[in-house]
Short mmCIF file of C-alpha atoms in Angstrom, two decimals:
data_model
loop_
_atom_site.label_atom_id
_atom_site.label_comp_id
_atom_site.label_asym_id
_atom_site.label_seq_id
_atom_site.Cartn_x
_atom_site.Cartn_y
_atom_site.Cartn_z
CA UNK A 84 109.92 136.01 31.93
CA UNK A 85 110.82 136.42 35.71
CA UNK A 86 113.60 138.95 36.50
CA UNK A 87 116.80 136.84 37.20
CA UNK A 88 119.18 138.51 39.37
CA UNK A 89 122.58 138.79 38.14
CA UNK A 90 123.93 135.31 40.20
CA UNK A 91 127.53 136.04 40.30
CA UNK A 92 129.77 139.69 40.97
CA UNK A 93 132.62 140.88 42.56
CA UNK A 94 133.58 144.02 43.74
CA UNK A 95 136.30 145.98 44.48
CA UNK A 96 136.55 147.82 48.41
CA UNK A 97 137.91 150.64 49.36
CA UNK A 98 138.55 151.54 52.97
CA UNK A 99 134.93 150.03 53.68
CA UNK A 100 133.62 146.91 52.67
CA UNK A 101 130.03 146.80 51.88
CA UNK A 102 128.88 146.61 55.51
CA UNK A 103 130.44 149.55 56.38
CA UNK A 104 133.30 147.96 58.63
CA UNK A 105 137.10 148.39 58.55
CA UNK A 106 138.76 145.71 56.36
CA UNK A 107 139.88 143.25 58.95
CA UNK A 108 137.61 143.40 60.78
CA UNK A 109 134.62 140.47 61.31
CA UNK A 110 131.07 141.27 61.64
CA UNK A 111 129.29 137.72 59.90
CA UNK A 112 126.24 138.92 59.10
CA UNK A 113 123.41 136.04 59.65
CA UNK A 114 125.72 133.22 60.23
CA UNK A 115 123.73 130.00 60.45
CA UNK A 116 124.99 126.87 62.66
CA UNK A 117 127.09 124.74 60.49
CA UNK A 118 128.86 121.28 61.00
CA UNK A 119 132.23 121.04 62.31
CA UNK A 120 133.50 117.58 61.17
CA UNK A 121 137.43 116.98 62.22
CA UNK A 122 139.49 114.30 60.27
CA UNK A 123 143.17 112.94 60.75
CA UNK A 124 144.22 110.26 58.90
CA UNK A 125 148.02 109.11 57.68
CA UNK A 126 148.41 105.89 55.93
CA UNK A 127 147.37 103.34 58.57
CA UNK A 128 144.86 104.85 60.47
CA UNK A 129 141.87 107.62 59.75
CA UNK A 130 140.35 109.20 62.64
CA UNK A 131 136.77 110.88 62.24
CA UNK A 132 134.60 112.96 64.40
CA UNK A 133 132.39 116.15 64.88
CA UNK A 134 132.78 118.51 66.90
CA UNK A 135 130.45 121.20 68.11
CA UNK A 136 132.67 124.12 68.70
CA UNK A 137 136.05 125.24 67.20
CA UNK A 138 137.25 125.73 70.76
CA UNK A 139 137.61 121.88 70.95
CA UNK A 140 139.84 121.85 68.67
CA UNK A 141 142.57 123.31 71.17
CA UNK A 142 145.55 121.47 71.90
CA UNK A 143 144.69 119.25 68.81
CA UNK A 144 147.39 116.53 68.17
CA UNK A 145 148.74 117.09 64.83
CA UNK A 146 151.97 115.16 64.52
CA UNK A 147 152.27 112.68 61.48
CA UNK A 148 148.85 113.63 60.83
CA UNK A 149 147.39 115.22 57.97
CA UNK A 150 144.51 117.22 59.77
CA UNK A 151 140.91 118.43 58.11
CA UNK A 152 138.85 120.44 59.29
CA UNK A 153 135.65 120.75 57.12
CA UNK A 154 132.94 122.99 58.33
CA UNK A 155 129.76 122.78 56.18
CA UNK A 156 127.39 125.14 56.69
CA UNK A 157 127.92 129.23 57.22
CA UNK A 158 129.86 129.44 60.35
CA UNK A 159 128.98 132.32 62.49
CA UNK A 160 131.34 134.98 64.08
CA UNK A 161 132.45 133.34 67.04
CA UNK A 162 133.22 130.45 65.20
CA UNK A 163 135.70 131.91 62.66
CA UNK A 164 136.86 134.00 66.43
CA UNK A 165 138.29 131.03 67.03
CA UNK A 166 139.23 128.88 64.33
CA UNK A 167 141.90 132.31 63.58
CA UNK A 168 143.16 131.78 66.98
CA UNK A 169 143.67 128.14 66.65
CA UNK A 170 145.30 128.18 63.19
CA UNK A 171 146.79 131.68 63.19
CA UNK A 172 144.58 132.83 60.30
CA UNK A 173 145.24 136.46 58.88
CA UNK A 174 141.62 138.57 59.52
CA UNK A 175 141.69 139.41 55.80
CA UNK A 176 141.17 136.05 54.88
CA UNK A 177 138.50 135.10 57.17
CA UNK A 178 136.70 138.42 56.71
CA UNK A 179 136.79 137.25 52.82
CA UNK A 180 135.45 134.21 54.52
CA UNK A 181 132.53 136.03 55.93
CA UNK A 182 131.47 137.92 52.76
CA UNK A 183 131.06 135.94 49.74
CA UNK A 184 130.97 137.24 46.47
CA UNK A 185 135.20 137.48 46.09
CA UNK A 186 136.68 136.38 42.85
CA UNK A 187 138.58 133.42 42.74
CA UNK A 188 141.67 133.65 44.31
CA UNK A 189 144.96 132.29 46.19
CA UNK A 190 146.93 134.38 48.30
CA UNK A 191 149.83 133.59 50.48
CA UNK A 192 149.97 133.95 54.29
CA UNK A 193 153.75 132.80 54.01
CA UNK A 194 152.69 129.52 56.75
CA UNK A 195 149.62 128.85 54.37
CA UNK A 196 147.42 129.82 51.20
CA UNK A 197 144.15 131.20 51.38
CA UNK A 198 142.46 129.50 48.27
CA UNK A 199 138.57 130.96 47.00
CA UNK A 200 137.05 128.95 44.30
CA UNK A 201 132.93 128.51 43.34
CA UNK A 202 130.96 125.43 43.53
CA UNK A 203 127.72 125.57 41.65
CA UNK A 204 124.93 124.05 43.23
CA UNK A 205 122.77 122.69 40.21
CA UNK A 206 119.13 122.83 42.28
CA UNK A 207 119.53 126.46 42.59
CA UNK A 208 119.18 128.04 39.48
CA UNK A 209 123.55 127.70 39.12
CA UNK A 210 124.04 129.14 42.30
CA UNK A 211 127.79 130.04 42.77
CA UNK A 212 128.75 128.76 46.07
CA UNK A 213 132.15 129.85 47.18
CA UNK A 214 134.83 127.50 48.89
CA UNK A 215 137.14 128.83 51.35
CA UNK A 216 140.09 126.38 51.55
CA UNK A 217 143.32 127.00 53.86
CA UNK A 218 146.49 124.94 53.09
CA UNK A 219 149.00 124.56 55.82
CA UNK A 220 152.01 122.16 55.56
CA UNK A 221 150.11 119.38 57.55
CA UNK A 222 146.50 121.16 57.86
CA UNK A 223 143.30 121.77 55.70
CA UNK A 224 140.75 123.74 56.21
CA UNK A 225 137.36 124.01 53.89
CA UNK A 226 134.75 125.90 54.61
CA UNK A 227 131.45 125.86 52.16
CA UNK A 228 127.83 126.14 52.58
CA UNK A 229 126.98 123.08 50.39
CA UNK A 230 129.94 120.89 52.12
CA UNK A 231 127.55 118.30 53.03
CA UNK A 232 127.27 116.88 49.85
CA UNK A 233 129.75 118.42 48.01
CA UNK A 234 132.94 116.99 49.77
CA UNK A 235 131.36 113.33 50.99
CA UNK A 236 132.81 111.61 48.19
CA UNK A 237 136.03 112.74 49.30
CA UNK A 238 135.40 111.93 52.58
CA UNK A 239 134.14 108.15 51.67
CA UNK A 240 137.71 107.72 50.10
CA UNK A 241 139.53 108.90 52.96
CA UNK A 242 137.82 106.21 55.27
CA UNK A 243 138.06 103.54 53.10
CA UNK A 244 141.76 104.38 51.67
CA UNK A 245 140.83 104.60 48.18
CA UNK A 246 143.64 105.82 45.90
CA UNK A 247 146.80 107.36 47.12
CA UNK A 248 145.16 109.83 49.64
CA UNK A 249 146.42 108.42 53.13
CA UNK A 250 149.56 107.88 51.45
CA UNK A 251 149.64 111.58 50.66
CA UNK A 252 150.30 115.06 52.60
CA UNK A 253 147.77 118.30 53.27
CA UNK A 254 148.71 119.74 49.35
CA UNK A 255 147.09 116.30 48.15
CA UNK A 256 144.46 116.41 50.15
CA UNK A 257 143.98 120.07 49.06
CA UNK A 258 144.55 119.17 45.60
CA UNK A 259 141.24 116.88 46.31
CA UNK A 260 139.29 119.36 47.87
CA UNK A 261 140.02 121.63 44.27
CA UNK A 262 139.24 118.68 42.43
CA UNK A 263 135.90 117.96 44.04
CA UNK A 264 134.95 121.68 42.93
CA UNK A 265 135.77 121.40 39.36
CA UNK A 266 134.16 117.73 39.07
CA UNK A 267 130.67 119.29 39.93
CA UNK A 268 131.17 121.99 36.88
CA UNK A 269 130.72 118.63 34.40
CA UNK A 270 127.02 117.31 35.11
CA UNK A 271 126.11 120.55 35.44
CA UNK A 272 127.35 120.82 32.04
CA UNK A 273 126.05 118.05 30.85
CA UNK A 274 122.16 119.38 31.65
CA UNK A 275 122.73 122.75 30.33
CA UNK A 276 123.92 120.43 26.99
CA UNK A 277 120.75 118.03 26.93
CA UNK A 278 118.72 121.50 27.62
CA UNK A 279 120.20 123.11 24.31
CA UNK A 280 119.69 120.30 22.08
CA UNK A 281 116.17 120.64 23.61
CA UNK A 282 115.94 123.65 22.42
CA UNK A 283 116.85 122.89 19.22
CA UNK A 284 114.54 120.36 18.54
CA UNK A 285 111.66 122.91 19.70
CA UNK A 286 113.45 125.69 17.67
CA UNK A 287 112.89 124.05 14.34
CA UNK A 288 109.04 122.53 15.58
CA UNK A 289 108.04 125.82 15.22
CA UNK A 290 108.20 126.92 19.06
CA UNK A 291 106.60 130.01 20.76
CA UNK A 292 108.66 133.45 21.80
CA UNK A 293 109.23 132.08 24.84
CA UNK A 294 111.98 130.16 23.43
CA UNK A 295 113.93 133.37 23.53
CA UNK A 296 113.78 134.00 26.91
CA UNK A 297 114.93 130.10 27.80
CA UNK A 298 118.18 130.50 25.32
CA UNK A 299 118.69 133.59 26.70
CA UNK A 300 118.28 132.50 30.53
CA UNK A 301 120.99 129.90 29.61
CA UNK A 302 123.56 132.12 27.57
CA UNK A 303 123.64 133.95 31.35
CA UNK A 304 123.94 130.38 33.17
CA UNK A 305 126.89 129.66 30.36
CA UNK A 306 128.48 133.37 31.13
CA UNK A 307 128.71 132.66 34.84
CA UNK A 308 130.23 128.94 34.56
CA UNK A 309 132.47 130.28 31.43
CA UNK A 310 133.67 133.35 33.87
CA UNK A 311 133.99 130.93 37.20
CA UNK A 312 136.09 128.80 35.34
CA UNK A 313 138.32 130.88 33.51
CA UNK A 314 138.95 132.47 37.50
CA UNK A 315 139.51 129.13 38.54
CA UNK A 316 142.20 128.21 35.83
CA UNK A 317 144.18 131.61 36.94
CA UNK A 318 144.14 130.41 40.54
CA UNK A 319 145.21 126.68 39.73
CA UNK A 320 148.34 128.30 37.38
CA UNK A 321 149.20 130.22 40.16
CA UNK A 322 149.63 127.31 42.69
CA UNK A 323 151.92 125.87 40.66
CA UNK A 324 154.15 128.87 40.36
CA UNK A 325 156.47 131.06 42.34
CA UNK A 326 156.25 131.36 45.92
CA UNK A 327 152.21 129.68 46.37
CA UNK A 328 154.52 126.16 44.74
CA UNK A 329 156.29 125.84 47.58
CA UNK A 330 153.25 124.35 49.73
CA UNK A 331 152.66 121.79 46.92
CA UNK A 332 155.39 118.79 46.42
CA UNK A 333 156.84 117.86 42.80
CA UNK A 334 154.34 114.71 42.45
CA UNK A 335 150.96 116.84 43.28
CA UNK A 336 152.05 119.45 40.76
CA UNK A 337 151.09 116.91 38.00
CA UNK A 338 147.64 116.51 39.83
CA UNK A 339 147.23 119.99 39.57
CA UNK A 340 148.12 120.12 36.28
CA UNK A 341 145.29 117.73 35.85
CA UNK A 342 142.62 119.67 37.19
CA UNK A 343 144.23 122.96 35.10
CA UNK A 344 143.47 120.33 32.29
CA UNK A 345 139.99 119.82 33.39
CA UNK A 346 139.09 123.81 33.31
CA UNK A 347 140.29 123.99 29.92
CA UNK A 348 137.81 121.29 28.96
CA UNK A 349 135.03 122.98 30.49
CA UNK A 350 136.25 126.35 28.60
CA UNK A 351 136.46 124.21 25.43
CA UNK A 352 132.42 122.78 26.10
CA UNK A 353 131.25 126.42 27.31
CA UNK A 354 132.52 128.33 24.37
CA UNK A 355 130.75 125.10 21.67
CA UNK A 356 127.49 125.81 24.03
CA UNK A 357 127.88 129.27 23.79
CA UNK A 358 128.15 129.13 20.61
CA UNK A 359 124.93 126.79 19.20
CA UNK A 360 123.08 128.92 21.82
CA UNK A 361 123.81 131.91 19.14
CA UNK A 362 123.05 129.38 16.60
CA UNK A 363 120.18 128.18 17.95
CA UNK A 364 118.74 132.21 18.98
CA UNK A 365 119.60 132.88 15.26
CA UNK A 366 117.70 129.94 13.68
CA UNK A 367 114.96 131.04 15.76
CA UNK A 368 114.48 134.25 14.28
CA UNK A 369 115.56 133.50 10.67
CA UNK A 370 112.59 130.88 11.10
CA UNK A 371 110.43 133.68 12.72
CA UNK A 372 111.16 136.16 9.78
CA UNK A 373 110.76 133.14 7.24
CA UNK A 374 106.97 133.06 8.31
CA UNK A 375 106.72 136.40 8.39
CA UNK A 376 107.50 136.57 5.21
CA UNK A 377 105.25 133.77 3.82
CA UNK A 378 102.41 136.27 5.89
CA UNK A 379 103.44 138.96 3.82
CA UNK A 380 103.50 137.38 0.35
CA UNK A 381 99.93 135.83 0.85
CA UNK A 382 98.27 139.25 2.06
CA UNK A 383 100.24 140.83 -0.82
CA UNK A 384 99.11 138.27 -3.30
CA UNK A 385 95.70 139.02 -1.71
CA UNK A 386 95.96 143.01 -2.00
CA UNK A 387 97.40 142.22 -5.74
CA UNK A 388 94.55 140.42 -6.72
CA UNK A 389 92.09 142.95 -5.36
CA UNK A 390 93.59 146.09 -6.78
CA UNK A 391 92.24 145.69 -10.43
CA UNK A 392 88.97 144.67 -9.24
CA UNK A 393 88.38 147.20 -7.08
CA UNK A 394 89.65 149.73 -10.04
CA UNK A 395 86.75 147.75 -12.06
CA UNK A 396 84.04 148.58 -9.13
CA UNK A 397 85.00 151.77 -8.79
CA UNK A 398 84.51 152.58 -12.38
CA UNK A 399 81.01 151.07 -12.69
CA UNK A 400 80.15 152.35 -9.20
CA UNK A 401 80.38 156.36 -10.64
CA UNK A 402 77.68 158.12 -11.06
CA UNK A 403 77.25 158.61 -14.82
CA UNK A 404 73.53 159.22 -16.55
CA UNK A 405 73.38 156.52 -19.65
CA UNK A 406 70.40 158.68 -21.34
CA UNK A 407 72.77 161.80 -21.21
CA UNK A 408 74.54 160.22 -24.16
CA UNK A 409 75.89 157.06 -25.77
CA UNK A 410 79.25 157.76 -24.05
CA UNK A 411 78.20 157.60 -20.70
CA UNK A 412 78.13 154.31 -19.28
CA UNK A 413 75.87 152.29 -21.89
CA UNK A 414 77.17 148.83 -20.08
CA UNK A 415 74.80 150.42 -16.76
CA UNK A 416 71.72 150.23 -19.18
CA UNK A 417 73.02 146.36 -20.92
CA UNK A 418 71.05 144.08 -20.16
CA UNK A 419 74.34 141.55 -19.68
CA UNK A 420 76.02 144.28 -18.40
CA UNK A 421 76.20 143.11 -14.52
CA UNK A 422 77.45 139.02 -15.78
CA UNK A 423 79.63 140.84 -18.30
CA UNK A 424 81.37 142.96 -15.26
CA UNK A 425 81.66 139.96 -12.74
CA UNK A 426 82.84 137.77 -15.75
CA UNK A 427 85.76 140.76 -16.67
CA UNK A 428 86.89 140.70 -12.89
CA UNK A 429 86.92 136.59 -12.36
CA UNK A 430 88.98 136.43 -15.57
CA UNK A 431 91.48 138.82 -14.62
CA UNK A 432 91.95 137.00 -11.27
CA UNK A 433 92.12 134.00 -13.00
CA UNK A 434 95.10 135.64 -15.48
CA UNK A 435 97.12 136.42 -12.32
CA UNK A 436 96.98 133.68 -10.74
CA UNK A 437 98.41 132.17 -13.89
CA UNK A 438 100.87 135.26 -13.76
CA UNK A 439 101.88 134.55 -10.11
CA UNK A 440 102.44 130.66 -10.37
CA UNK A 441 104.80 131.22 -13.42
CA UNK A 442 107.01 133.63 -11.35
CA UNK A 443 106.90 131.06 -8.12
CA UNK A 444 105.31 133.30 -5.86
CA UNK A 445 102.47 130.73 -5.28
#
């Protein structure tokens, strides 16, 4: 079995961050060009474009406008520079921005939240993928590696006015954005579920050890979605209370409250997994120690069988003299004695095998 690396952590810093720099402070490390696509929309009109810096973004209309700004991609230093300066963003946040591997989390900036969630990317081994969302009362920003694809359905449904969107402010809009996350938890789901019941079926056709090391590969895939979504039903519960509500109207709250609903589903579907993968490892080896045992009782049958006749050889294979008197050994000087012998040891086999089909042991 290949080493996995652990695919999900978090941990805690203290003075220094793991690059050695003052919190605060923002040293990307590797950033790699990412796309900068702009979008303003209210209900009558949707405006759409790309942009190839953040420093076009200066002097941005934003009246009546819901604005947002999706880069998707990892956006190097200068870029988060200056999408701080344009929005105001605390350096905490976007040095949270710049190293991933935070738990899922909302905190409030007072103007606007600082949301972290995971997407998992399904053609990389459940790759956690974290989403960096900033809600302001008429802005959005989202920032993910895997935006491309993960946020285009979203996108489609701005342009063509699907649903109540357009109608909507920046909370519903952010509400979408934590929507779109969760939604890509199910199919995920759903192929870790058709892999189990694959499993099954191979557990109980008699499969090899390596079985073991596939149910165990996915217990760790079902750990890391079971421990992404529980983080992700603290942070929706916490936008919908005390001070982090006050950036989401009455009506989005029961949107929310939808998603929240959502998690708890998945929590529901990764415990049952979770749960015939135990089943499943168990069966395994209950089967495993079943043949065992049948391997046992045959060459213990076997050793049975051969225990009186090799008392029998060993008696007639001693060294006694027949002509030192009649009590030594006259069956070595009969002339039936070697038939006599082999018929002796064929009938006691024959007894016990009588013996051993009685008891059920055959």
């Amino acid at each position: 079995m290949e080493h996995r690396r652990p695919v999900y952590w978090a941990g805690m810093k203290k003075g220094y961050d793991a690059h050695g720099t003052l919190p605060g402070s923002l040293e990307a490390a590797g950033g790699h060009p990412c796309r900068i696509r702009l979008i303003q929309y209210h209900q009558e009109l949707v405006r759409e474009q790309e942009v190839a810096t953040v420093d076009e973004l200066a002097g941005l209309q934003r009246e009546e406008l819901v604005t947002w700004i999706d880069l998707a991609g990892t956006p190097d230093q200068e870029c988060l520079e200056a999408l701080g300066r344009q929005f105001n963003l605390h350096p905490l946040a976007l040095e949270d921005v710049v190293n991933p591997g935070q738990h899922s989390k909302i905190e409030n900036y007072g103007k606007y939240l600082f949301i972290v969630l995971y997407l998992l990317d399904p053609l990389k081994a459940i790759r956690p993928v974290q989403v960096n969302i900033f809600l302001g009362a008429d802005f959005v920003i989202s920032i993910c590696e895997e935006g491309e694809q993960a946020f285009h359905l979203l996108r489609k449904r701005i342009k063509e006015g699907q649903g109540l969107i357009r109608q909507q402010g920046s909370d519903f809009l952010a509400y979408c954005v934590c929507d779109a996350v969760v939604d890509h938890y199910f199919p995920i789901l759903e192929q870790l579920g058709d892999q189990l019941t694959f499993l099954e079926k191979r557990t109980f056709a008699g499969a090899s050890q390596e079985i073991v090391e596939e149910i165990h590969s996915l217990k760790m895939d079902l750990l890391v979605i079971g421990r992404l979504t529980m983080e992700a039903q603290e942070v929706l519960s916490e936008m919908m209370q005390g001070e982090n509500s006050s950036l989401f109207g009455s009506s989005v709250a029961y949107y929310l409250r939808d998603v929240l609903d959502h998690t708890h589903q998945l929590s529901r579907s990764v415990d049952s997994y979770r749960q015939i993968s135990d089943s499943t490892l168990n069966s395994h080896l209950s089967l495993k120690n079943h043949q065992m045992n049948e391997v046992i009782k045959v060459l213990t049958i076997i050793t049975s069988i051969f225990i009186p006749l090799t008392f029998i050889v060993g008696v007639y294979g001693m060294n006694f003299q027949p002509e030192a008197g009649p009590l030594n050994m006259p069956e070595i000087t009969w002339q039936y004695g070697y038939p006599f012998v082999w018929g002796v040891m064929l009938l006691v086999v024959f007894v016990m095998l009588i013996i051993f089909r009685r008891k059920g042991w055959l």
